[in-house]
Short mmCIF file of N, CA and C in Angstrom, two decimals:
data_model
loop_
_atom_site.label_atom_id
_atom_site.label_comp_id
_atom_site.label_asym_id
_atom_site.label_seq_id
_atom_site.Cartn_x
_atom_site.Cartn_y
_atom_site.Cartn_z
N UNK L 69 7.49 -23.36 11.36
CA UNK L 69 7.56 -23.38 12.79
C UNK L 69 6.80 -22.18 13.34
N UNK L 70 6.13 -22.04 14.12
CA UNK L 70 5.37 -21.41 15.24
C UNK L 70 6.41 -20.28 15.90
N UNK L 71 5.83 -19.53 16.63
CA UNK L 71 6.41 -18.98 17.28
C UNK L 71 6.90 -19.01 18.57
N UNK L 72 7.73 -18.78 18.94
CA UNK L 72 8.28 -19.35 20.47
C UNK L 72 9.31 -18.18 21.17
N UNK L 73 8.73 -17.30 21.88
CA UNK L 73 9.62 -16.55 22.54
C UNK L 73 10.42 -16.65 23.44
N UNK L 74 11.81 -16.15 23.09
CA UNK L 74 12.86 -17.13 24.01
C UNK L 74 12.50 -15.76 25.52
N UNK L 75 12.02 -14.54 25.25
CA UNK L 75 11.82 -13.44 26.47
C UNK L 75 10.68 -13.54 26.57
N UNK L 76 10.27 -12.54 28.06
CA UNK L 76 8.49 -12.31 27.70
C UNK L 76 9.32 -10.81 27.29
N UNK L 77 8.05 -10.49 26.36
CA UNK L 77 7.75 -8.95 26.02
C UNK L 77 7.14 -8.29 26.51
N UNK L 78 7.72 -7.02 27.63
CA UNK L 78 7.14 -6.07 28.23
C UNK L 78 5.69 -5.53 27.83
N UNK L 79 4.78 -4.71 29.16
CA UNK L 79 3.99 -4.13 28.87
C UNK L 79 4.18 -3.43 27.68
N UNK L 80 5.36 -1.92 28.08
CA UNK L 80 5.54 -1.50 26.94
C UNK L 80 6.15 -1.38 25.96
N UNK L 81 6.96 -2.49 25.55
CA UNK L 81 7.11 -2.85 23.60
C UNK L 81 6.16 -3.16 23.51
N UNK L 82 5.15 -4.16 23.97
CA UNK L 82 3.63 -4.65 23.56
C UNK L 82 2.74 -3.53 22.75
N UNK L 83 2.35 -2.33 24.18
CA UNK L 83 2.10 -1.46 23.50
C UNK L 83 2.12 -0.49 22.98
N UNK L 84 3.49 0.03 22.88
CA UNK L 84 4.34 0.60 21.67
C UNK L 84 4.53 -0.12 20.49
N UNK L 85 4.18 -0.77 20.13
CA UNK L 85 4.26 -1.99 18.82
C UNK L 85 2.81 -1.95 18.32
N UNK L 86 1.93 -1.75 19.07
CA UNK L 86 0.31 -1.50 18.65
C UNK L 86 -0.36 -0.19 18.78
N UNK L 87 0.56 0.78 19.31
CA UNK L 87 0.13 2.31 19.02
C UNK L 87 -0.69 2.65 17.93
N UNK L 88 -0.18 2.45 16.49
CA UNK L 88 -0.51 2.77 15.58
C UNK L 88 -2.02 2.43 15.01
N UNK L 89 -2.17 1.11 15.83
CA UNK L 89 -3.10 0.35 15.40
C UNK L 89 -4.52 0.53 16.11
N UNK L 90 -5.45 1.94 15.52
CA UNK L 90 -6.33 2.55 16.20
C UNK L 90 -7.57 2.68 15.06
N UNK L 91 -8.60 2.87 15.78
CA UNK L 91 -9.70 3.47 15.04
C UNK L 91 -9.55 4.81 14.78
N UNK L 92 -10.13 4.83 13.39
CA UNK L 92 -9.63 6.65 12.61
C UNK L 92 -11.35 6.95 12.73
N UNK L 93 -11.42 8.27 13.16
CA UNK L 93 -12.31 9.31 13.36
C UNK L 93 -13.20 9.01 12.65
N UNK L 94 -14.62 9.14 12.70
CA UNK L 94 -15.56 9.67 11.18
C UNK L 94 -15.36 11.00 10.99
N UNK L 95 -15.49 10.68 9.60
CA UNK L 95 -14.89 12.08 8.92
C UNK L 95 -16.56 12.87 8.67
N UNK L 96 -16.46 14.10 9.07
CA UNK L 96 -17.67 14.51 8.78
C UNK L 96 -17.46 15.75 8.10
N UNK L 97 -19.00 16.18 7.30
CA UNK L 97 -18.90 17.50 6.41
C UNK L 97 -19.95 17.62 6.30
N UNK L 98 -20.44 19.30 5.99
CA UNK L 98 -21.81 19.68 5.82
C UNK L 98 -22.19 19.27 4.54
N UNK L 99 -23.46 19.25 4.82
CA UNK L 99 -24.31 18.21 3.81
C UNK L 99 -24.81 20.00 2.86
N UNK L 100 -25.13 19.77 1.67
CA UNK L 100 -25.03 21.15 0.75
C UNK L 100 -26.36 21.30 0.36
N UNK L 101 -27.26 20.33 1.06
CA UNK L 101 -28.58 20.98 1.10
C UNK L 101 -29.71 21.48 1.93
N UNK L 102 -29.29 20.71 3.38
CA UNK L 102 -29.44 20.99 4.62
C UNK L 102 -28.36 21.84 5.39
N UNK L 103 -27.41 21.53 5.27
CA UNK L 103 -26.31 22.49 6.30
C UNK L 103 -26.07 21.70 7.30
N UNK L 104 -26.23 20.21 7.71
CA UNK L 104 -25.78 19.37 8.94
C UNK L 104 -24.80 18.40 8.54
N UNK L 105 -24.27 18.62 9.96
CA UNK L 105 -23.38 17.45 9.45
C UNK L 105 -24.10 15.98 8.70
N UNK L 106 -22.92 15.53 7.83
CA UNK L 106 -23.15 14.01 7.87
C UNK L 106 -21.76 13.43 7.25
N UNK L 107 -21.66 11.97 7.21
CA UNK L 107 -20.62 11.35 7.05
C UNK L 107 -20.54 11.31 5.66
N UNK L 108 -18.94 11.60 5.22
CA UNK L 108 -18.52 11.78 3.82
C UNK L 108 -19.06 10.37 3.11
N UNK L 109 -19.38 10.52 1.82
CA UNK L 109 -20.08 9.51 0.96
C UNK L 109 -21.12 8.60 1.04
N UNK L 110 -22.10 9.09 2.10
CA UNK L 110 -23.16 8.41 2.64
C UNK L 110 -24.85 9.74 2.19
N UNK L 111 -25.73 9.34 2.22
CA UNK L 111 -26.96 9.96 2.12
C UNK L 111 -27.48 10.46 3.54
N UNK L 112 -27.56 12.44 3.15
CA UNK L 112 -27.84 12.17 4.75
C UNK L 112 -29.23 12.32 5.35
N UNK L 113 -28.64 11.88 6.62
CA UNK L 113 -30.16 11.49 8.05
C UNK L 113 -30.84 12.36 7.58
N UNK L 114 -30.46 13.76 7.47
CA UNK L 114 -31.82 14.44 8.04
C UNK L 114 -32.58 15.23 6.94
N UNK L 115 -31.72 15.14 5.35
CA UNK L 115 -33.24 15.36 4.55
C UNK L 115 -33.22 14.57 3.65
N UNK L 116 -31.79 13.09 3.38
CA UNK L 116 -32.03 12.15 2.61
C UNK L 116 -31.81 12.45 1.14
N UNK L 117 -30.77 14.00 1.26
CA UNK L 117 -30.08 13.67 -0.27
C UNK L 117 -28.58 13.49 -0.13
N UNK L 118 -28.00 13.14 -1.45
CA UNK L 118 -26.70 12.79 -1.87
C UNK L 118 -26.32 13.38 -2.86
N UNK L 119 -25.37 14.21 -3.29
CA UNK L 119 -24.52 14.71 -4.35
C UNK L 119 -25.64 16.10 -4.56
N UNK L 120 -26.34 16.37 -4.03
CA UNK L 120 -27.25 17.30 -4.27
C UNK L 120 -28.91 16.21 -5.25
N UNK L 121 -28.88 15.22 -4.69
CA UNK L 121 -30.65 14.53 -5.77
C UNK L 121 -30.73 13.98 -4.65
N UNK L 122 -32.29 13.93 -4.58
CA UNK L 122 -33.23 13.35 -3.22
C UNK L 122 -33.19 12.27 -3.50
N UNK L 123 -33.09 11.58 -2.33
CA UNK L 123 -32.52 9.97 -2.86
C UNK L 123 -33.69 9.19 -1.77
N UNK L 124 -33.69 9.63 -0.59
CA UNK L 124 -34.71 8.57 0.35
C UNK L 124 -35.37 9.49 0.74
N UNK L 125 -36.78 9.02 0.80
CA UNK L 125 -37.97 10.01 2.00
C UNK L 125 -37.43 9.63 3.48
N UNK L 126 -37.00 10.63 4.03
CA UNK L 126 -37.07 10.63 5.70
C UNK L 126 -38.22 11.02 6.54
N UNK L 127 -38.65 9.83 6.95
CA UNK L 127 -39.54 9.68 7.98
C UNK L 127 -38.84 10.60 9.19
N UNK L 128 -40.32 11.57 9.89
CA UNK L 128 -39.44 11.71 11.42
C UNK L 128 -40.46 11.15 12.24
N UNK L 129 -40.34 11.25 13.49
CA UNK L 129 -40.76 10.48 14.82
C UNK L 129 -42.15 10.88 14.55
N UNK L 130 -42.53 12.12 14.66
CA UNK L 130 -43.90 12.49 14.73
C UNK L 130 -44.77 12.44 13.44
N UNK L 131 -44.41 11.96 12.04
CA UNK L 131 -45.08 11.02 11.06
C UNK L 131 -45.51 9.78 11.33
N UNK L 132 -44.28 8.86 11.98
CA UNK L 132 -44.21 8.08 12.59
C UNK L 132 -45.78 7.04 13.23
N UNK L 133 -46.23 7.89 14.07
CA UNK L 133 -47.17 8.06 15.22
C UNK L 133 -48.46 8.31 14.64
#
């Protein structure tokens, strides 16, 4: 059987019942060969290494052109 509410449910039990249920932050940390931020377990933007080994050539705007 389905659900069938014998009340309506207030604004807030509604959303007191979905508080919890949020987007979590990006977690960020300096990258150990550049010094910028970037996002934990990803290769970063701005010189394109990971774990400390060059992993992608980063293009910038003015190569680009």
């Amino acid at each position: 059987m389905g659900a069938c509410p014998k009340n309506k449910v207030s604004k807030l039990r509604g959303r007191t019942r979905r508080a919890h249920i949020k987007v979590a932050p990006v977690s960020l940390r300096e990258c150990p060969s550049c010094h910028k931020l970037m996002q934990a377990h990803r290769v970063c933007a701005t010189c394109g290494n990971y774990k400390g080994v060059h992993i992608v050539d980063i293009k910038s705007k003015e190569e680009e052109k």
